[in-house]
CSV table of N, CA and C in Angstrom, one decimal:
chain,number,residue,atom,x,y,z
A,691,HIS,N,-12.0,-19.7,-2.5
A,691,HIS,CA,-10.7,-19.4,-1.9
A,691,HIS,C,-10.4,-18.0,-1.9
A,692,CYS,N,-9.3,-17.6,-1.2
A,692,CYS,CA,-8.9,-16.2,-1.1
A,692,CYS,C,-8.6,-15.6,-2.5
A,693,TRP,N,-8.1,-16.4,-3.4
A,693,TRP,CA,-7.8,-15.9,-4.7
A,693,TRP,C,-9.0,-15.2,-5.4
A,694,VAL,N,-10.1,-15.7,-5.2
A,694,VAL,CA,-11.3,-15.2,-5.8
A,694,VAL,C,-11.6,-13.7,-5.3
A,695,VAL,N,-11.4,-13.6,-4.0
A,695,VAL,CA,-11.6,-12.3,-3.4
A,695,VAL,C,-10.5,-11.3,-3.9
A,696,LEU,N,-9.3,-11.8,-4.0
A,696,LEU,CA,-8.2,-10.9,-4.5
A,696,LEU,C,-8.5,-10.5,-6.0
A,697,PHE,N,-8.9,-11.5,-6.8
A,697,PHE,CA,-9.2,-11.2,-8.2
A,697,PHE,C,-10.3,-10.2,-8.4
A,698,LEU,N,-11.4,-10.4,-7.6
A,698,LEU,CA,-12.5,-9.5,-7.7
A,698,LEU,C,-12.2,-8.1,-7.3
A,699,PHE,N,-11.4,-8.0,-6.2
A,699,PHE,CA,-11.0,-6.7,-5.6
A,699,PHE,C,-10.1,-6.0,-6.7
A,700,PHE,N,-9.2,-6.7,-7.3
A,700,PHE,CA,-8.3,-6.2,-8.3
A,700,PHE,C,-9.1,-5.7,-9.5
A,701,VAL,N,-9.9,-6.5,-10.0
A,701,VAL,CA,-10.7,-6.1,-11.2
A,701,VAL,C,-11.5,-4.9,-11.0
A,702,LEU,N,-12.2,-4.8,-9.8
A,702,LEU,CA,-13.0,-3.7,-9.5
A,702,LEU,C,-12.2,-2.4,-9.4
A,703,HIS,N,-11.0,-2.5,-9.0
A,703,HIS,CA,-10.1,-1.3,-8.9
A,703,HIS,C,-9.5,-0.8,-10.2
A,704,LEU,N,-9.6,-1.6,-11.2
A,704,LEU,CA,-9.1,-1.2,-12.5
A,704,LEU,C,-9.9,-0.1,-13.2
A,705,TYR,N,-11.2,0.0,-12.8
A,705,TYR,CA,-12.0,1.1,-13.3
A,705,TYR,C,-11.4,2.4,-13.0
A,706,ASP,N,-11.2,3.2,-14.0
A,706,ASP,CA,-10.7,4.6,-13.8
A,706,ASP,C,-9.3,4.6,-13.1
A,707,ILE,N,-8.5,3.7,-13.4
A,707,ILE,CA,-7.1,3.5,-12.7
A,707,ILE,C,-6.2,4.7,-13.1
A,708,SER,N,-6.5,5.4,-14.2
A,708,SER,CA,-5.6,6.5,-14.6
A,708,SER,C,-6.2,7.9,-14.1
A,709,ALA,N,-7.2,7.9,-13.2
A,709,ALA,CA,-7.8,9.1,-12.7
A,709,ALA,C,-6.8,10.0,-12.0
A,710,PRO,N,-6.8,11.3,-12.2
A,710,PRO,CA,-6.0,12.2,-11.4
A,710,PRO,C,-6.5,12.2,-9.9
A,711,PRO,N,-5.8,12.8,-9.0
A,711,PRO,CA,-6.2,12.9,-7.6
A,711,PRO,C,-7.7,13.5,-7.6
A,712,ASN,N,-8.5,12.9,-6.8
A,712,ASN,CA,-9.9,13.3,-6.7
A,712,ASN,C,-10.5,13.0,-5.4
A,713,GLY,N,-11.6,13.5,-5.1
A,713,GLY,CA,-12.3,13.3,-3.8
A,713,GLY,C,-11.8,14.2,-2.7
A,714,TYR,N,-12.3,14.0,-1.5
A,714,TYR,CA,-12.0,14.9,-0.4
A,714,TYR,C,-10.6,14.8,0.1
A,715,ARG,N,-9.8,13.9,-0.4
A,715,ARG,CA,-8.4,13.8,0.1
A,715,ARG,C,-7.5,14.2,-1.1
A,716,GLN,N,-8.0,14.9,-2.1
A,716,GLN,CA,-7.2,15.1,-3.2
A,716,GLN,C,-5.9,16.0,-2.9
A,717,TRP,N,-6.0,16.8,-1.9
A,717,TRP,CA,-4.8,17.5,-1.5
A,717,TRP,C,-3.7,16.6,-1.0
A,718,ARG,N,-4.0,15.5,-0.3
A,718,ARG,CA,-3.0,14.6,0.1
A,718,ARG,C,-2.4,13.8,-1.0
A,719,GLU,N,-3.4,13.4,-1.9
A,719,GLU,CA,-2.9,12.7,-3.1
A,719,GLU,C,-2.0,13.6,-4.0
A,720,SER,N,-2.3,14.8,-4.1
A,720,SER,CA,-1.5,15.7,-4.9
A,720,SER,C,-0.1,15.9,-4.3
A,721,ASP,N,-0.1,16.1,-3.0
A,721,ASP,CA,1.2,16.3,-2.3
A,721,ASP,C,2.0,15.0,-2.5
A,722,THR,N,1.4,13.8,-2.3
A,722,THR,CA,2.1,12.6,-2.4
A,722,THR,C,2.7,12.4,-3.9
A,723,ALA,N,1.9,12.7,-4.9
A,723,ALA,CA,2.3,12.5,-6.2
A,723,ALA,C,3.4,13.6,-6.5
A,724,ALA,N,3.3,14.8,-6.0
A,724,ALA,CA,4.3,15.8,-6.2
A,724,ALA,C,5.7,15.4,-5.6
A,725,ILE,N,5.7,14.8,-4.5
A,725,ILE,CA,6.9,14.3,-3.9
A,725,ILE,C,7.6,13.3,-4.7
A,726,SER,N,6.8,12.4,-5.3
A,726,SER,CA,7.4,11.4,-6.2
A,726,SER,C,7.9,12.0,-7.4
A,727,LEU,N,7.2,12.9,-8.0
A,727,LEU,CA,7.6,13.6,-9.2
A,727,LEU,C,8.9,14.4,-8.9
A,728,ASN,N,9.0,15.0,-7.8
A,728,ASN,CA,10.2,15.8,-7.5
A,728,ASN,C,11.4,14.9,-7.2
A,729,TYR,N,11.2,13.8,-6.6
A,729,TYR,CA,12.3,12.8,-6.6
A,729,TYR,C,12.8,12.5,-8.0
A,730,TYR,N,11.8,12.2,-8.8
A,730,TYR,CA,12.1,11.8,-10.2
A,730,TYR,C,12.8,12.9,-11.0
A,731,GLN,N,12.3,14.1,-10.9
A,731,GLN,CA,12.8,15.2,-11.7
A,731,GLN,C,14.0,15.9,-11.1
A,732,GLU,N,14.1,15.9,-9.8
A,732,GLU,CA,15.2,16.7,-9.2
A,732,GLU,C,16.3,16.0,-8.6
A,733,ASP,N,15.9,15.1,-7.7
A,733,ASP,CA,17.0,14.5,-6.8
A,733,ASP,C,16.4,13.2,-6.2
A,734,MET,N,17.1,12.0,-6.5
A,734,MET,CA,16.6,10.8,-5.9
A,734,MET,C,17.2,10.5,-4.5
A,735,ASN,N,17.6,11.6,-3.8
A,735,ASN,CA,18.0,11.4,-2.5
A,735,ASN,C,16.8,11.1,-1.6
A,736,PHE,N,16.8,9.9,-1.0
A,736,PHE,CA,15.7,9.4,-0.2
A,736,PHE,C,15.4,10.4,1.0
A,737,LEU,N,16.4,11.0,1.5
A,737,LEU,CA,16.2,11.8,2.7
A,737,LEU,C,15.7,13.2,2.4
A,738,HIS,N,15.5,13.5,1.1
A,738,HIS,CA,15.0,14.8,0.7
A,738,HIS,C,13.7,14.8,-0.1
A,739,PRO,N,12.6,14.4,0.6
A,739,PRO,CA,11.3,14.5,-0.1
A,739,PRO,C,10.9,15.9,-0.2
A,740,ARG,N,10.5,16.3,-1.4
A,740,ARG,CA,10.2,17.8,-1.6
A,740,ARG,C,8.7,17.9,-2.1
A,741,VAL,N,8.0,18.9,-1.5
A,741,VAL,CA,6.7,19.3,-2.0
A,741,VAL,C,6.9,20.4,-3.0
A,742,ASN,N,5.8,20.8,-3.7
A,742,ASN,CA,5.9,21.8,-4.6
A,742,ASN,C,5.7,23.2,-4.0
A,743,GLN,N,5.0,23.3,-2.9
A,743,GLN,CA,4.8,24.6,-2.3
A,743,GLN,C,6.0,24.9,-1.4
A,744,ARG,N,7.0,25.7,-2.0
A,744,ARG,CA,8.2,25.9,-1.3
A,744,ARG,C,8.4,27.2,-0.7
A,745,GLY,N,7.8,28.2,-1.2
A,745,GLY,CA,7.8,29.6,-0.6
A,745,GLY,C,9.3,30.1,-0.4
A,746,GLY,N,10.1,29.9,-1.4
A,746,GLY,CA,11.5,30.3,-1.3
A,746,GLY,C,12.4,29.4,-0.5
A,747,TYR,N,11.9,28.3,0.0
A,747,TYR,CA,12.7,27.3,0.7
A,747,TYR,C,13.0,26.1,-0.2
A,748,SER,N,13.6,25.1,0.4
A,748,SER,CA,14.0,23.9,-0.4
A,748,SER,C,12.8,23.0,-0.7
A,749,GLY,N,11.8,23.1,0.1
A,749,GLY,CA,10.6,22.2,-0.1
A,749,GLY,C,10.7,20.9,0.6
A,750,ILE,N,11.9,20.6,1.2
A,750,ILE,CA,12.1,19.4,1.9
A,750,ILE,C,11.2,19.3,3.1
A,751,THR,N,10.4,18.2,3.2
A,751,THR,CA,9.4,18.1,4.2
A,751,THR,C,9.4,16.8,4.9
A,752,GLY,N,8.9,16.8,6.1
A,752,GLY,CA,8.6,15.5,6.7
A,752,GLY,C,7.5,14.8,6.0
A,753,SER,N,7.7,13.6,5.6
A,753,SER,CA,6.7,12.9,4.8
A,753,SER,C,6.4,11.6,5.4
A,754,GLU,N,5.1,11.3,5.4
A,754,GLU,CA,4.7,10.0,5.9
A,754,GLU,C,5.1,8.9,5.0
A,755,LEU,N,5.8,7.9,5.5
A,755,LEU,CA,6.3,6.8,4.7
A,755,LEU,C,6.9,7.1,3.4
A,756,PRO,N,8.0,7.8,3.3
A,756,PRO,CA,8.5,8.3,2.0
A,756,PRO,C,9.0,7.1,1.1
A,757,ILE,N,9.0,5.9,1.7
A,757,ILE,CA,9.4,4.8,0.8
A,757,ILE,C,8.3,4.6,-0.3
A,758,TYR,N,7.1,5.0,0.0
A,758,TYR,CA,6.0,4.9,-1.0
A,758,TYR,C,6.3,5.9,-2.2
A,759,ASN,N,6.7,7.1,-1.8
A,759,ASN,CA,7.0,8.1,-2.9
A,759,ASN,C,8.2,7.7,-3.6
A,760,TYR,N,9.2,7.2,-2.9
A,760,TYR,CA,10.4,6.8,-3.6
A,760,TYR,C,10.2,5.6,-4.5
A,761,THR,N,9.4,4.7,-4.1
A,761,THR,CA,9.1,3.5,-5.0
A,761,THR,C,8.4,4.0,-6.2
A,762,ALA,N,7.5,4.9,-6.1
A,762,ALA,CA,6.8,5.5,-7.3
A,762,ALA,C,7.8,6.2,-8.2
A,763,ALA,N,8.7,6.9,-7.6
A,763,ALA,CA,9.7,7.6,-8.4
A,763,ALA,C,10.6,6.7,-9.1
A,764,LEU,N,11.0,5.6,-8.5
A,764,LEU,CA,11.8,4.5,-9.2
A,764,LEU,C,11.0,3.9,-10.4
A,765,LEU,N,9.7,3.7,-10.1
A,765,LEU,CA,8.9,3.2,-11.2
A,765,LEU,C,8.7,4.2,-12.3
A,766,TYR,N,8.7,5.5,-12.0
A,766,TYR,CA,8.6,6.5,-13.0
A,766,TYR,C,9.8,6.4,-14.0
A,767,HIS,N,11.0,5.9,-13.5
A,767,HIS,CA,12.1,5.8,-14.4
A,767,HIS,C,11.9,4.6,-15.4
A,768,VAL,N,11.0,3.7,-15.1
A,768,VAL,CA,10.7,2.6,-16.0
A,768,VAL,C,9.5,2.9,-16.9
A,769,PHE,N,8.4,3.4,-16.3
A,769,PHE,CA,7.1,3.6,-17.0
A,769,PHE,C,6.8,5.0,-17.3
A,770,GLY,N,7.5,6.0,-16.7
A,770,GLY,CA,7.2,7.4,-16.9
A,770,GLY,C,6.3,7.8,-15.8
A,771,PRO,N,6.2,9.2,-15.5
A,771,PRO,CA,5.3,9.7,-14.5
A,771,PRO,C,3.9,9.5,-14.9
A,772,SER,N,3.1,8.9,-14.0
A,772,SER,CA,1.7,8.6,-14.2
A,772,SER,C,1.0,8.3,-12.9
A,773,HIS,N,-0.3,8.8,-12.9
A,773,HIS,CA,-1.1,8.4,-11.7
A,773,HIS,C,-1.3,6.9,-11.6
A,774,VAL,N,-1.2,6.2,-12.7
A,774,VAL,CA,-1.4,4.8,-12.8
A,774,VAL,C,-0.4,4.1,-11.9
A,775,VAL,N,0.9,4.6,-12.0
A,775,VAL,CA,1.9,4.0,-11.1
A,775,VAL,C,1.5,4.0,-9.7
A,776,HIS,N,1.1,5.1,-9.2
A,776,HIS,CA,0.7,5.3,-7.8
A,776,HIS,C,-0.5,4.4,-7.4
A,777,ARG,N,-1.4,4.4,-8.3
A,777,ARG,CA,-2.7,3.6,-8.0
A,777,ARG,C,-2.4,2.1,-8.0
A,778,LEU,N,-1.5,1.7,-8.9
A,778,LEU,CA,-1.1,0.3,-9.0
A,778,LEU,C,-0.3,-0.2,-7.8
A,779,ILE,N,0.6,0.7,-7.3
A,779,ILE,CA,1.4,0.2,-6.2
A,779,ILE,C,0.5,0.2,-4.9
A,780,THR,N,-0.4,1.1,-4.8
A,780,THR,CA,-1.4,1.1,-3.7
A,780,THR,C,-2.2,-0.2,-3.8
A,781,LEU,N,-2.7,-0.5,-5.0
A,781,LEU,CA,-3.5,-1.7,-5.2
A,781,LEU,C,-2.8,-2.9,-4.9
A,782,VAL,N,-1.6,-3.1,-5.3
A,782,VAL,CA,-0.8,-4.3,-5.0
A,782,VAL,C,-0.6,-4.4,-3.5
A,783,ALA,N,-0.3,-3.3,-2.8
A,783,ALA,CA,-0.2,-3.3,-1.4
A,783,ALA,C,-1.5,-3.8,-0.7
A,784,ALA,N,-2.6,-3.3,-1.2
A,784,ALA,CA,-3.9,-3.7,-0.7
A,784,ALA,C,-4.1,-5.2,-0.9
A,785,LEU,N,-3.7,-5.8,-2.0
A,785,LEU,CA,-3.8,-7.2,-2.2
A,785,LEU,C,-3.0,-8.0,-1.2
A,786,PHE,N,-1.8,-7.5,-0.9
A,786,PHE,CA,-1.0,-8.1,0.1
A,786,PHE,C,-1.6,-8.0,1.5
A,787,SER,N,-2.2,-6.9,1.8
A,787,SER,CA,-3.0,-6.7,3.0
A,787,SER,C,-4.1,-7.8,3.2
A,788,ILE,N,-4.8,-7.9,2.1
A,788,ILE,CA,-5.9,-8.9,2.2
A,788,ILE,C,-5.4,-10.3,2.4
A,789,TRP,N,-4.3,-10.6,1.6
A,789,TRP,CA,-3.7,-12.0,1.7
A,789,TRP,C,-3.2,-12.2,3.1
A,790,PHE,N,-2.4,-11.3,3.7
A,790,PHE,CA,-1.8,-11.5,5.0
A,790,PHE,C,-2.9,-11.5,6.1
A,791,PHE,N,-4.0,-10.7,5.9
A,791,PHE,CA,-5.1,-10.7,6.9
A,791,PHE,C,-5.7,-12.1,6.8
A,792,PHE,N,-5.9,-12.6,5.6
A,792,PHE,CA,-6.5,-14.0,5.5
A,792,PHE,C,-5.6,-15.0,6.2
A,793,GLN,N,-4.3,-14.9,6.1
A,793,GLN,CA,-3.4,-15.8,6.7
A,793,GLN,C,-3.4,-15.7,8.2
A,794,ILE,N,-3.5,-14.4,8.7
A,794,ILE,CA,-3.5,-14.2,10.2
A,794,ILE,C,-4.8,-14.8,10.7
A,795,MET,N,-5.9,-14.6,10.1
A,795,MET,CA,-7.2,-15.1,10.6
A,795,MET,C,-7.2,-16.7,10.5
A,796,LEU,N,-6.6,-17.2,9.5
A,796,LEU,CA,-6.5,-18.7,9.4
A,796,LEU,C,-5.7,-19.2,10.5
A,797,PHE,N,-4.6,-18.5,10.8
A,797,PHE,CA,-3.7,-18.9,11.9
A,797,PHE,C,-4.4,-18.8,13.3
A,798,MET,N,-5.1,-17.7,13.5
A,798,MET,CA,-5.8,-17.4,14.8
A,798,MET,C,-7.0,-18.2,15.0
A,799,VAL,N,-7.8,-18.4,14.0
A,799,VAL,CA,-9.1,-19.1,14.1
A,799,VAL,C,-9.0,-20.6,13.7
A,800,GLY,N,-8.2,-20.8,12.6
A,800,GLY,CA,-8.1,-22.2,12.1
A,800,GLY,C,-9.2,-22.6,11.2
A,801,ASP,N,-10.1,-21.8,10.9
A,801,ASP,CA,-11.3,-22.1,10.0
A,801,ASP,C,-11.2,-21.3,8.7
A,802,LYS,N,-11.0,-22.0,7.6
A,802,LYS,CA,-10.8,-21.4,6.3
A,802,LYS,C,-12.0,-20.5,5.9
A,803,LYS,N,-13.3,-20.9,6.3
A,803,LYS,CA,-14.4,-20.1,5.9
A,803,LYS,C,-14.4,-18.8,6.6
A,804,ILE,N,-14.1,-18.9,7.9
A,804,ILE,CA,-14.1,-17.6,8.7
A,804,ILE,C,-13.0,-16.7,8.2
A,805,ALA,N,-11.8,-17.3,7.9
A,805,ALA,CA,-10.7,-16.5,7.4
A,805,ALA,C,-11.1,-15.9,6.0
A,806,LEU,N,-11.7,-16.6,5.2
A,806,LEU,CA,-12.2,-16.1,3.9
A,806,LEU,C,-13.2,-15.0,4.0
A,807,PHE,N,-14.2,-15.2,4.9
A,807,PHE,CA,-15.1,-14.1,5.2
A,807,PHE,C,-14.5,-12.9,5.7
A,808,SER,N,-13.5,-13.1,6.6
A,808,SER,CA,-12.8,-11.9,7.2
A,808,SER,C,-12.0,-11.2,6.1
A,809,ALA,N,-11.4,-11.9,5.2
A,809,ALA,CA,-10.6,-11.3,4.1
A,809,ALA,C,-11.6,-10.5,3.2
A,810,PHE,N,-12.8,-11.1,2.9
A,810,PHE,CA,-13.8,-10.4,2.1
A,810,PHE,C,-14.3,-9.2,2.8
A,811,ALA,N,-14.5,-9.3,4.1
A,811,ALA,CA,-15.0,-8.1,4.9
A,811,ALA,C,-14.0,-7.0,4.9
A,812,LEU,N,-12.7,-7.3,5.0
A,812,LEU,CA,-11.7,-6.3,4.9
A,812,LEU,C,-11.6,-5.7,3.5
A,813,ALA,N,-11.6,-6.5,2.5
A,813,ALA,CA,-11.5,-6.0,1.1
A,813,ALA,C,-12.6,-5.1,0.7
A,814,PHE,N,-13.8,-5.4,1.2
A,814,PHE,CA,-14.9,-4.6,0.7
A,814,PHE,C,-15.5,-3.7,1.8
A,815,SER,N,-14.8,-3.5,2.9
A,815,SER,CA,-15.2,-2.5,3.8
A,815,SER,C,-15.0,-1.2,3.1
A,816,PRO,N,-15.9,-0.2,3.2
A,816,PRO,CA,-15.8,1.0,2.4
A,816,PRO,C,-14.5,1.8,2.6
A,817,LEU,N,-14.0,2.0,3.8
A,817,LEU,CA,-12.8,2.7,3.9
A,817,LEU,C,-11.6,2.1,3.3
A,818,PHE,N,-11.5,0.8,3.5
A,818,PHE,CA,-10.3,0.0,2.9
A,818,PHE,C,-10.5,0.0,1.3
A,819,PHE,N,-11.7,-0.2,0.8
A,819,PHE,CA,-11.9,-0.3,-0.6
A,819,PHE,C,-11.5,1.1,-1.2
A,820,TYR,N,-12.0,2.1,-0.6
A,820,TYR,CA,-11.8,3.5,-1.1
A,820,TYR,C,-10.3,3.8,-1.1
A,821,SER,N,-9.7,3.6,0.1
A,821,SER,CA,-8.3,3.9,0.3
A,821,SER,C,-7.3,3.1,-0.6
A,822,SER,N,-7.8,2.0,-1.1
A,822,SER,CA,-6.9,1.1,-2.0
A,822,SER,C,-6.8,1.7,-3.4
A,823,PHE,N,-7.5,2.8,-3.6
A,823,PHE,CA,-7.5,3.4,-5.0
A,823,PHE,C,-6.8,4.8,-4.9
A,824,LYS,N,-6.4,5.2,-3.7
A,824,LYS,CA,-5.8,6.5,-3.5
A,824,LYS,C,-4.3,6.6,-3.7
A,825,ILE,N,-3.8,7.8,-4.0
A,825,ILE,CA,-2.4,8.0,-4.2
A,825,ILE,C,-1.9,8.5,-2.8
A,826,MET,N,-1.9,7.5,-1.9
A,826,MET,CA,-1.5,7.8,-0.5
A,826,MET,C,-0.8,6.5,0.1
A,827,PRO,N,0.0,6.7,1.1
A,827,PRO,CA,0.7,5.5,1.6
A,827,PRO,C,0.0,4.8,2.7
A,828,ASP,N,-1.3,5.2,3.0
A,828,ASP,CA,-2.0,4.6,4.1
A,828,ASP,C,-2.1,3.0,4.0
A,829,ILE,N,-2.4,2.5,2.8
A,829,ILE,CA,-2.6,1.1,2.6
A,829,ILE,C,-1.2,0.4,2.8
A,830,TRP,N,-0.1,1.1,2.3
A,830,TRP,CA,1.2,0.5,2.5
A,830,TRP,C,1.5,0.3,4.0
A,831,MET,N,1.1,1.3,4.8
A,831,MET,CA,1.4,1.2,6.3
A,831,MET,C,0.6,0.1,6.9
A,832,LEU,N,-0.7,-0.1,6.4
A,832,LEU,CA,-1.5,-1.2,6.9
A,832,LEU,C,-0.8,-2.6,6.5
A,833,THR,N,-0.4,-2.6,5.3
A,833,THR,CA,0.3,-3.8,4.8
A,833,THR,C,1.5,-4.2,5.6
A,834,PHE,N,2.3,-3.2,5.9
A,834,PHE,CA,3.5,-3.4,6.8
A,834,PHE,C,3.1,-3.9,8.1
A,835,LEU,N,2.0,-3.4,8.7
A,835,LEU,CA,1.5,-3.8,10.0
A,835,LEU,C,1.1,-5.3,9.9
A,836,LEU,N,0.3,-5.6,8.9
A,836,LEU,CA,-0.2,-7.0,8.8
A,836,LEU,C,0.9,-8.0,8.5
A,837,VAL,N,1.9,-7.6,7.7
A,837,VAL,CA,3.0,-8.5,7.5
A,837,VAL,C,3.8,-8.7,8.8
A,838,SER,N,4.0,-7.7,9.5
A,838,SER,CA,4.7,-7.8,10.8
A,838,SER,C,3.9,-8.7,11.8
A,839,VAL,N,2.6,-8.5,11.9
A,839,VAL,CA,1.8,-9.4,12.8
A,839,VAL,C,1.9,-10.8,12.3
A,840,TYR,N,1.8,-11.1,11.0
A,840,TYR,CA,1.9,-12.4,10.5
A,840,TYR,C,3.2,-13.1,10.9
A,841,PHE,N,4.3,-12.4,10.6
A,841,PHE,CA,5.6,-13.0,11.0
A,841,PHE,C,5.8,-13.1,12.5
A,842,TYR,N,5.3,-12.2,13.2
A,842,TYR,CA,5.4,-12.4,14.7
A,842,TYR,C,4.6,-13.6,15.2
A,843,LEU,N,3.4,-13.8,14.6
A,843,LEU,CA,2.6,-15.0,15.0
A,843,LEU,C,3.4,-16.3,14.6
A,844,LYS,N,4.0,-16.3,13.4
A,844,LYS,CA,4.8,-17.4,13.0
A,844,LYS,C,6.0,-17.6,14.0
A,845,PHE,N,6.6,-16.5,14.4
A,845,PHE,CA,7.7,-16.6,15.4
A,845,PHE,C,7.3,-17.2,16.7
A,846,ILE,N,6.2,-16.8,17.3
A,846,ILE,CA,5.8,-17.3,18.6
A,846,ILE,C,5.3,-18.7,18.5
A,847,ASN,N,4.9,-19.1,17.3
A,847,ASN,CA,4.5,-20.5,17.1
A,847,ASN,C,5.6,-21.5,16.8
A,848,THR,N,6.7,-21.0,16.1
A,848,THR,CA,7.8,-21.8,15.7
A,848,THR,C,9.1,-21.6,16.4
A,849,ASP,N,9.2,-20.4,17.0
A,849,ASP,CA,10.5,-19.9,17.6
A,849,ASP,C,11.6,-19.8,16.6
A,850,ASN,N,11.3,-19.6,15.3
A,850,ASN,CA,12.3,-19.4,14.3
A,850,ASN,C,12.7,-17.9,14.3
A,851,LYS,N,14.0,-17.7,14.6
A,851,LYS,CA,14.5,-16.3,14.7
A,851,LYS,C,14.3,-15.5,13.5
A,852,PHE,N,14.3,-16.1,12.3
A,852,PHE,CA,14.2,-15.4,11.1
A,852,PHE,C,12.9,-14.7,11.0
A,853,ASN,N,11.8,-15.4,11.5
A,853,ASN,CA,10.5,-14.7,11.5
A,853,ASN,C,10.4,-13.5,12.3
A,854,ILE,N,11.1,-13.4,13.4
A,854,ILE,CA,11.1,-12.2,14.3
A,854,ILE,C,11.8,-11.1,13.5
A,855,ILE,N,12.9,-11.4,12.8
A,855,ILE,CA,13.6,-10.4,12.0
A,855,ILE,C,12.6,-9.9,10.9
A,856,LEU,N,11.9,-10.8,10.2
A,856,LEU,CA,11.0,-10.3,9.2
A,856,LEU,C,9.9,-9.5,9.8
A,857,SER,N,9.5,-9.8,11.0
A,857,SER,CA,8.4,-9.1,11.7
A,857,SER,C,8.9,-7.7,12.1
């Protein structure tokens, strides 16, 4: 079942969960973590995401999906600032992506084996697997997309207005 894929995916991502930003995207990870830390240390105003490189200015920047940074900053208040917080919220979003992708495929194809294989293929595709460990909002954006598609499909199948709102 899909739970096996989710469990295996989760366990494999626990290795080195506390690693600092690394790899060829470390500059994006560092900026993302800095914005969260600046929310936490300076100002929890959602509309003021700040980077560290300010050059005499406020540092307020246009940020991709600042809800990711803000969520991490909120969790910093509970668990303290840590790369683990970012990596876990990315990992949880990835698990939701896999689950909703499985549900979409089950709805579209109607075959549990194909849906399970599709979920496995998503989970262990190199880019998805790698990105699910990063301190970046990319996986969150994919999750929002898949959740939206899932509830849209439910809406067109049931005509339940609540599903279009969720979509």
